[in-house]
């Protein structure tokens, strides 16, 4: 679950990460009240789950109340790369002597947390990594040891941090790691991490991704979820208990078991197709769950064909067939379906589909054959 900047900063404050004074606002009046209380100059920041806010005009400096009003009116309702601004963060303006970049992210390949630090903050870190990879210092953190003072020094020296703020940067990184571990995050990122003229080190931004699977242990964090900011298909799937990830293709995919679905995505891609989603119906999917899955897949208007790839184990192929028949009765899909059933009760499943004579439903015996067929039908 991704957090807005101000939500991430509130989380940072729990763990002692220094941030600038600020307050959220959803209306112009709330923004002005916050600015008056904080004291001018202030920065009016759009709160959306996308980068590039500054370049899009979503971050503005206000020297007085009139400027704060004008910026709040302009930014609220603004579209930033497809995201509409509904919230603002009003923050005390900061004097900046230097901008750094810092983050902790879970490195799946190493099975450890990766700490990153660079003195080239305030710009897209991807650009820095491509232009000058050595400008980013990297250290893996042993989870049993945790983040230690020597890690901070190693990162600071490797990234050529100014000598007089090495201790301050290390202290902030230590608290940032506490936030990362304590809140069970997958990513915490500060860009920029600033050094003020007084040599104070502070987090001027906050990007936080929490582990959805750990939210049951963090009721406060779970309450931060903003359904309106989520993809509508992913939100619908979550409400129905389905494991769904939206992709940018046009072929809807349903399988039972994450491994089978991943294999199906690969086979469809090898056949020249472009998957529109990852949808795992689970190991024991019943007819009603299959119906719900079809509704979620077809809610994506980009889908022009759908592939069902079922290997019956706990999931019975006849249950999948009944679910598909029920879905056709309720939804009446307008796109072709390709169905591959193999395993428990596969013959019964194919018999049910044959008797139902569903319009534009094609059965295939193999996964490769099903992939080629759905790519052909998808156009």
Short mmCIF file of C-alpha atoms in Angstrom, two decimals:
data_model
loop_
_atom_site.label_atom_id
_atom_site.label_comp_id
_atom_site.label_asym_id
_atom_site.label_seq_id
_atom_site.Cartn_x
_atom_site.Cartn_y
_atom_site.Cartn_z
CA UNK A 1 0.00 0.00 0.00
CA UNK A 2 1.47 3.34 -1.08
CA UNK A 3 1.11 6.36 1.20
CA UNK A 4 0.75 10.01 0.33
CA UNK A 5 3.65 12.25 1.29
CA UNK A 6 2.00 13.66 4.40
CA UNK A 7 0.96 10.19 5.57
CA UNK A 8 4.55 9.03 5.21
CA UNK A 9 5.77 12.03 7.19
CA UNK A 10 3.32 11.34 9.99
CA UNK A 11 4.71 7.81 10.07
CA UNK A 12 8.26 9.18 10.09
CA UNK A 13 7.47 11.39 13.07
CA UNK A 14 6.46 8.32 15.10
CA UNK A 15 10.05 7.15 14.81
CA UNK A 16 11.79 10.47 15.36
CA UNK A 17 12.70 11.22 11.74
CA UNK A 18 12.98 15.05 11.57
CA UNK A 19 10.47 16.61 9.16
CA UNK A 20 9.29 20.17 8.53
CA UNK A 21 6.12 21.42 10.31
CA UNK A 22 3.04 20.92 8.17
CA UNK A 23 -0.66 20.10 8.01
CA UNK A 24 -2.96 18.39 5.48
CA UNK A 25 -5.85 20.19 3.80
CA UNK A 26 -8.69 19.20 1.49
CA UNK A 27 -10.15 22.67 0.87
CA UNK A 28 -8.79 26.14 0.20
CA UNK A 29 -10.06 27.30 3.60
CA UNK A 30 -8.26 24.46 5.39
CA UNK A 31 -5.10 25.26 3.45
CA UNK A 32 -5.23 28.93 4.47
CA UNK A 33 -5.89 28.07 8.10
CA UNK A 34 -2.91 25.71 8.11
CA UNK A 35 -0.66 28.27 6.43
CA UNK A 36 -1.69 30.99 8.89
CA UNK A 37 -0.91 28.71 11.82
CA UNK A 38 2.41 27.45 10.45
CA UNK A 39 3.62 30.88 9.41
CA UNK A 40 4.78 32.17 6.04
CA UNK A 41 6.48 31.40 3.77
CA UNK A 42 4.91 27.98 3.17
CA UNK A 43 4.98 25.39 0.42
CA UNK A 44 1.68 24.17 -1.03
CA UNK A 45 2.12 20.55 -2.14
CA UNK A 46 -0.23 18.36 -4.17
CA UNK A 47 -0.82 14.97 -2.56
CA UNK A 48 -0.97 12.27 -5.25
CA UNK A 49 0.60 8.84 -5.59
CA UNK A 50 2.80 9.82 -8.52
CA UNK A 51 6.15 11.50 -9.01
CA UNK A 52 6.88 14.63 -10.98
CA UNK A 53 4.58 16.90 -8.96
CA UNK A 54 6.94 19.86 -9.08
CA UNK A 55 7.40 19.73 -12.86
CA UNK A 56 3.60 19.56 -13.25
CA UNK A 57 3.04 22.66 -11.12
CA UNK A 58 1.87 20.74 -8.07
CA UNK A 59 4.40 22.24 -5.63
CA UNK A 60 4.37 26.01 -5.11
CA UNK A 61 6.01 28.44 -2.67
CA UNK A 62 3.66 30.97 -1.06
CA UNK A 63 5.15 34.08 0.55
CA UNK A 64 1.84 35.32 1.98
CA UNK A 65 -1.85 34.51 2.38
CA UNK A 66 -2.86 35.71 -1.07
CA UNK A 67 -0.29 33.50 -2.75
CA UNK A 68 -1.31 30.54 -0.58
CA UNK A 69 -4.93 31.02 -1.64
CA UNK A 70 -4.02 31.27 -5.32
CA UNK A 71 -1.82 28.17 -5.22
CA UNK A 72 -4.38 26.11 -3.26
CA UNK A 73 -7.13 27.04 -5.71
CA UNK A 74 -4.92 26.16 -8.67
CA UNK A 75 -3.61 22.85 -7.33
CA UNK A 76 -6.81 21.37 -5.88
CA UNK A 77 -8.50 19.52 -8.73
CA UNK A 78 -5.35 19.60 -10.87
CA UNK A 79 -4.61 16.53 -12.99
CA UNK A 80 -1.07 15.25 -12.55
CA UNK A 81 -0.29 12.41 -14.95
CA UNK A 82 -3.80 10.99 -14.62
CA UNK A 83 -4.11 11.59 -10.87
CA UNK A 84 -6.57 14.23 -9.64
CA UNK A 85 -5.43 16.26 -6.63
CA UNK A 86 -7.92 16.01 -3.75
CA UNK A 87 -5.54 16.77 -0.86
CA UNK A 88 -2.80 19.26 -0.10
CA UNK A 89 0.09 19.34 2.34
CA UNK A 90 0.91 22.80 3.65
CA UNK A 91 4.48 22.85 4.92
CA UNK A 92 6.83 25.42 6.41
CA UNK A 93 9.27 26.51 3.71
CA UNK A 94 12.84 25.32 4.24
CA UNK A 95 16.18 26.92 3.47
CA UNK A 96 18.25 24.34 1.62
CA UNK A 97 22.04 24.12 1.50
CA UNK A 98 22.24 20.60 0.02
CA UNK A 99 19.89 17.91 -1.26
CA UNK A 100 20.55 14.20 -0.77
CA UNK A 101 18.66 11.00 -1.55
CA UNK A 102 18.09 8.18 0.96
CA UNK A 103 16.01 5.02 0.95
CA UNK A 104 15.55 1.55 2.38
CA UNK A 105 14.02 -1.04 0.09
CA UNK A 106 13.57 -4.79 0.29
CA UNK A 107 15.96 -6.49 -2.15
CA UNK A 108 14.23 -9.76 -3.08
CA UNK A 109 17.26 -11.18 -4.84
CA UNK A 110 19.51 -10.72 -1.80
CA UNK A 111 16.67 -11.40 0.68
CA UNK A 112 17.86 -8.39 2.66
CA UNK A 113 17.08 -4.73 3.03
CA UNK A 114 19.11 -2.49 0.73
CA UNK A 115 20.11 0.97 2.00
CA UNK A 116 20.79 3.65 -0.61
CA UNK A 117 22.32 7.10 -0.19
CA UNK A 118 23.33 9.72 -2.75
CA UNK A 119 24.33 13.36 -2.67
CA UNK A 120 22.39 13.88 -5.91
CA UNK A 121 18.96 14.36 -4.38
CA UNK A 122 16.02 16.38 -5.59
CA UNK A 123 16.00 14.71 -9.04
CA UNK A 124 14.74 11.38 -10.35
CA UNK A 125 17.01 8.76 -8.80
CA UNK A 126 16.50 6.57 -11.89
CA UNK A 127 18.24 9.25 -13.95
CA UNK A 128 21.13 9.34 -11.50
CA UNK A 129 21.45 5.54 -11.54
CA UNK A 130 21.55 5.51 -15.34
CA UNK A 131 23.92 8.46 -15.70
CA UNK A 132 26.33 7.71 -12.85
CA UNK A 133 25.68 4.48 -10.91
CA UNK A 134 28.66 5.16 -8.64
CA UNK A 135 26.90 8.27 -7.34
CA UNK A 136 24.60 6.02 -5.28
CA UNK A 137 26.12 4.22 -2.28
CA UNK A 138 24.59 0.85 -1.46
CA UNK A 139 24.75 -1.35 1.65
CA UNK A 140 22.76 -4.51 2.44
CA UNK A 141 21.52 -4.73 6.02
CA UNK A 142 21.56 -8.04 7.86
CA UNK A 143 18.08 -8.30 9.44
CA UNK A 144 19.53 -9.90 12.58
CA UNK A 145 22.05 -7.09 13.03
CA UNK A 146 19.89 -4.17 11.93
CA UNK A 147 21.14 -0.75 10.91
CA UNK A 148 24.25 0.20 12.85
CA UNK A 149 26.29 3.40 13.14
CA UNK A 150 29.01 1.96 10.93
CA UNK A 151 26.44 1.42 8.15
CA UNK A 152 25.63 5.12 8.26
CA UNK A 153 29.31 6.07 8.12
CA UNK A 154 29.98 3.65 5.26
CA UNK A 155 27.11 5.09 3.22
CA UNK A 156 28.05 8.69 4.02
CA UNK A 157 31.72 8.27 3.09
CA UNK A 158 30.95 6.24 -0.04
CA UNK A 159 28.56 8.91 -1.30
CA UNK A 160 30.84 11.85 -0.36
CA UNK A 161 28.48 13.44 2.14
CA UNK A 162 29.83 16.69 3.64
CA UNK A 163 32.00 15.80 6.62
CA UNK A 164 30.16 18.01 9.10
CA UNK A 165 26.81 16.26 8.52
CA UNK A 166 28.01 12.64 8.47
CA UNK A 167 26.79 12.16 12.03
CA UNK A 168 23.43 13.85 11.31
CA UNK A 169 22.85 11.83 8.15
CA UNK A 170 23.68 8.61 9.98
CA UNK A 171 21.26 9.49 12.78
CA UNK A 172 18.46 10.19 10.33
CA UNK A 173 19.14 6.96 8.44
CA UNK A 174 19.00 5.01 11.70
CA UNK A 175 15.57 6.45 12.53
CA UNK A 176 14.41 5.91 8.96
CA UNK A 177 15.38 2.25 9.27
CA UNK A 178 13.42 2.06 12.53
CA UNK A 179 10.38 3.35 10.65
CA UNK A 180 10.98 0.87 7.82
CA UNK A 181 11.14 -2.11 10.19
CA UNK A 182 8.62 -0.92 12.77
CA UNK A 183 5.90 -0.22 10.22
CA UNK A 184 6.73 -3.32 8.12
CA UNK A 185 7.36 -1.31 4.96
CA UNK A 186 8.68 -2.53 1.63
CA UNK A 187 10.10 0.90 0.79
CA UNK A 188 10.84 4.15 2.57
CA UNK A 189 12.37 6.88 0.42
CA UNK A 190 13.34 10.49 1.06
CA UNK A 191 14.03 12.63 -1.99
CA UNK A 192 15.23 15.12 -1.13
CA UNK A 193 16.79 14.65 2.26
CA UNK A 194 17.95 18.21 2.92
CA UNK A 195 20.76 19.89 4.80
CA UNK A 196 19.81 23.38 5.99
CA UNK A 197 22.27 26.30 6.24
CA UNK A 198 22.34 25.56 9.98
CA UNK A 199 23.50 22.01 9.01
CA UNK A 200 20.34 20.35 10.23
CA UNK A 201 19.42 17.17 8.36
CA UNK A 202 15.73 16.74 7.59
CA UNK A 203 13.34 14.68 5.44
CA UNK A 204 11.70 17.09 3.00
CA UNK A 205 9.74 14.38 1.21
CA UNK A 206 8.39 10.92 2.07
CA UNK A 207 7.59 7.99 -0.16
CA UNK A 208 6.42 4.91 1.74
CA UNK A 209 5.12 1.55 0.54
CA UNK A 210 3.71 -0.69 3.27
CA UNK A 211 3.43 -4.46 3.10
CA UNK A 212 -0.28 -5.18 2.57
CA UNK A 213 0.13 -8.59 4.20
CA UNK A 214 1.21 -6.97 7.47
CA UNK A 215 -1.58 -4.40 7.77
CA UNK A 216 -3.58 -6.59 10.14
CA UNK A 217 -0.87 -5.83 12.71
CA UNK A 218 -1.07 -2.07 12.07
CA UNK A 219 -4.65 -0.85 12.37
CA UNK A 220 -3.56 2.80 12.19
CA UNK A 221 -1.78 2.22 8.91
CA UNK A 222 -4.62 0.17 7.44
CA UNK A 223 -6.93 3.12 8.05
CA UNK A 224 -4.74 5.25 5.76
CA UNK A 225 -5.84 3.30 2.68
CA UNK A 226 -7.56 5.54 0.16
CA UNK A 227 -9.80 3.39 -2.07
CA UNK A 228 -10.44 6.28 -4.48
CA UNK A 229 -6.72 6.37 -5.31
CA UNK A 230 -6.59 2.67 -6.17
CA UNK A 231 -7.13 1.15 -9.56
CA UNK A 232 -10.87 0.32 -9.83
CA UNK A 233 -10.30 -3.26 -10.98
CA UNK A 234 -7.77 -3.93 -8.22
CA UNK A 235 -10.14 -2.42 -5.66
CA UNK A 236 -13.02 -4.57 -6.94
CA UNK A 237 -10.83 -7.69 -6.77
CA UNK A 238 -9.70 -6.87 -3.23
CA UNK A 239 -13.30 -6.51 -2.09
CA UNK A 240 -14.04 -9.97 -3.52
CA UNK A 241 -10.99 -11.62 -2.01
CA UNK A 242 -9.23 -12.19 -5.34
CA UNK A 243 -5.51 -11.84 -6.01
CA UNK A 244 -5.40 -9.45 -8.96
CA UNK A 245 -2.79 -7.18 -10.51
CA UNK A 246 -3.68 -4.99 -13.46
CA UNK A 247 -1.27 -4.97 -16.40
CA UNK A 248 -1.22 -2.92 -19.61
CA UNK A 249 -2.22 -5.56 -22.17
CA UNK A 250 -5.52 -6.70 -23.69
CA UNK A 251 -5.72 -10.43 -22.82
CA UNK A 252 -7.47 -11.24 -19.56
CA UNK A 253 -5.84 -14.08 -17.63
CA UNK A 254 -7.32 -16.35 -14.96
CA UNK A 255 -5.62 -19.33 -13.39
CA UNK A 256 -5.62 -21.24 -10.12
CA UNK A 257 -2.36 -20.87 -8.25
CA UNK A 258 0.20 -18.08 -8.54
CA UNK A 259 2.78 -20.26 -10.27
CA UNK A 260 0.35 -21.37 -12.96
CA UNK A 261 -0.80 -17.80 -13.58
CA UNK A 262 2.79 -16.58 -13.89
CA UNK A 263 3.51 -19.38 -16.36
CA UNK A 264 0.40 -18.44 -18.30
CA UNK A 265 1.54 -14.83 -18.56
CA UNK A 266 4.88 -16.02 -19.93
CA UNK A 267 3.33 -18.38 -22.46
CA UNK A 268 0.91 -15.71 -23.70
CA UNK A 269 3.79 -13.26 -24.07
CA UNK A 270 5.84 -15.88 -25.96
CA UNK A 271 2.88 -16.33 -28.32
CA UNK A 272 2.97 -12.61 -29.07
CA UNK A 273 0.18 -11.51 -26.74
CA UNK A 274 -0.02 -8.88 -24.04
CA UNK A 275 -1.64 -9.90 -20.72
CA UNK A 276 -4.11 -7.42 -19.21
CA UNK A 277 -3.87 -8.79 -15.69
CA UNK A 278 -2.64 -11.37 -13.23
CA UNK A 279 -5.60 -13.07 -11.54
CA UNK A 280 -5.19 -16.04 -9.23
CA UNK A 281 -8.56 -17.56 -8.36
CA UNK A 282 -6.94 -19.63 -5.62
CA UNK A 283 -6.48 -23.31 -5.02
CA UNK A 284 -10.09 -24.09 -4.13
CA UNK A 285 -12.10 -21.70 -6.27
CA UNK A 286 -15.85 -22.36 -6.41
CA UNK A 287 -18.35 -21.42 -9.10
CA UNK A 288 -19.30 -18.11 -7.45
CA UNK A 289 -15.63 -17.11 -7.19
CA UNK A 290 -15.12 -17.82 -10.87
CA UNK A 291 -18.12 -15.60 -11.66
CA UNK A 292 -16.64 -12.79 -9.57
CA UNK A 293 -13.28 -13.21 -11.31
CA UNK A 294 -14.89 -12.91 -14.75
CA UNK A 295 -16.63 -9.71 -13.66
CA UNK A 296 -13.34 -8.21 -12.48
CA UNK A 297 -11.49 -9.15 -15.69
CA UNK A 298 -14.21 -7.77 -17.97
CA UNK A 299 -14.50 -4.55 -15.98
CA UNK A 300 -11.26 -3.59 -17.75
CA UNK A 301 -12.40 -2.15 -21.08
CA UNK A 302 -9.01 -2.89 -22.65
CA UNK A 303 -9.67 -6.66 -22.54
CA UNK A 304 -10.44 -8.12 -25.98
CA UNK A 305 -10.09 -11.83 -25.12
CA UNK A 306 -9.83 -13.96 -21.99
CA UNK A 307 -7.82 -17.10 -21.22
CA UNK A 308 -8.85 -19.52 -18.47
CA UNK A 309 -6.00 -21.86 -17.61
CA UNK A 310 -7.07 -24.32 -14.91
CA UNK A 311 -5.11 -27.28 -13.60
CA UNK A 312 -7.51 -29.13 -11.35
CA UNK A 313 -6.16 -30.18 -7.99
CA UNK A 314 -8.10 -28.74 -5.09
CA UNK A 315 -9.94 -26.68 -7.68
CA UNK A 316 -12.32 -28.92 -9.59
CA UNK A 317 -12.62 -28.30 -13.30
CA UNK A 318 -16.40 -28.89 -13.23
CA UNK A 319 -16.73 -26.08 -10.63
CA UNK A 320 -14.80 -23.76 -12.93
CA UNK A 321 -17.07 -24.71 -15.84
CA UNK A 322 -20.19 -24.04 -13.74
CA UNK A 323 -18.77 -20.67 -12.72
CA UNK A 324 -18.09 -19.73 -16.31
CA UNK A 325 -21.59 -20.80 -17.35
CA UNK A 326 -23.08 -18.72 -14.52
CA UNK A 327 -20.95 -15.74 -15.50
CA UNK A 328 -22.17 -15.92 -19.09
CA UNK A 329 -25.77 -16.00 -17.87
CA UNK A 330 -25.26 -12.94 -15.68
CA UNK A 331 -22.77 -10.82 -17.61
CA UNK A 332 -23.18 -11.93 -21.23
CA UNK A 333 -19.54 -11.23 -22.24
CA UNK A 334 -18.90 -9.72 -25.65
CA UNK A 335 -15.30 -10.96 -25.96
CA UNK A 336 -14.05 -14.48 -26.83
CA UNK A 337 -12.93 -16.90 -24.11
CA UNK A 338 -10.37 -19.68 -24.42
CA UNK A 339 -10.60 -22.38 -21.74
CA UNK A 340 -8.02 -25.01 -20.91
CA UNK A 341 -9.14 -27.51 -18.26
CA UNK A 342 -6.84 -30.26 -17.02
CA UNK A 343 -6.85 -32.33 -13.85
CA UNK A 344 -9.62 -33.09 -11.36
CA UNK A 345 -12.96 -33.60 -13.16
CA UNK A 346 -11.62 -32.09 -16.38
CA UNK A 347 -13.76 -34.35 -18.57
CA UNK A 348 -16.88 -33.34 -16.63
CA UNK A 349 -15.91 -29.69 -16.98
CA UNK A 350 -15.48 -29.95 -20.73
CA UNK A 351 -18.79 -31.84 -20.99
CA UNK A 352 -20.62 -29.07 -19.11
CA UNK A 353 -19.15 -26.42 -21.39
CA UNK A 354 -20.04 -28.42 -24.51
CA UNK A 355 -23.65 -28.87 -23.34
CA UNK A 356 -23.98 -25.19 -22.41
CA UNK A 357 -22.80 -24.24 -25.90
CA UNK A 358 -21.64 -20.83 -24.68
CA UNK A 359 -21.18 -18.27 -27.45
CA UNK A 360 -17.58 -17.57 -28.45
CA UNK A 361 -16.03 -20.00 -25.94
CA UNK A 362 -13.18 -22.15 -27.26
CA UNK A 363 -11.58 -25.09 -25.46
CA UNK A 364 -7.96 -26.16 -25.85
CA UNK A 365 -6.15 -29.22 -24.54
CA UNK A 366 -2.75 -27.63 -23.88
CA UNK A 367 -1.46 -24.38 -22.39
CA UNK A 368 0.57 -23.57 -25.52
CA UNK A 369 -2.45 -24.18 -27.73
CA UNK A 370 -4.65 -22.04 -25.50
CA UNK A 371 -2.11 -19.20 -25.57
CA UNK A 372 -1.85 -19.24 -29.37
CA UNK A 373 -5.64 -19.32 -29.71
CA UNK A 374 -6.30 -16.42 -27.33
CA UNK A 375 -3.64 -14.28 -29.02
CA UNK A 376 -5.27 -14.99 -32.37
CA UNK A 377 -8.73 -14.08 -31.06
CA UNK A 378 -7.52 -10.98 -29.25
CA UNK A 379 -6.30 -9.48 -32.48
#
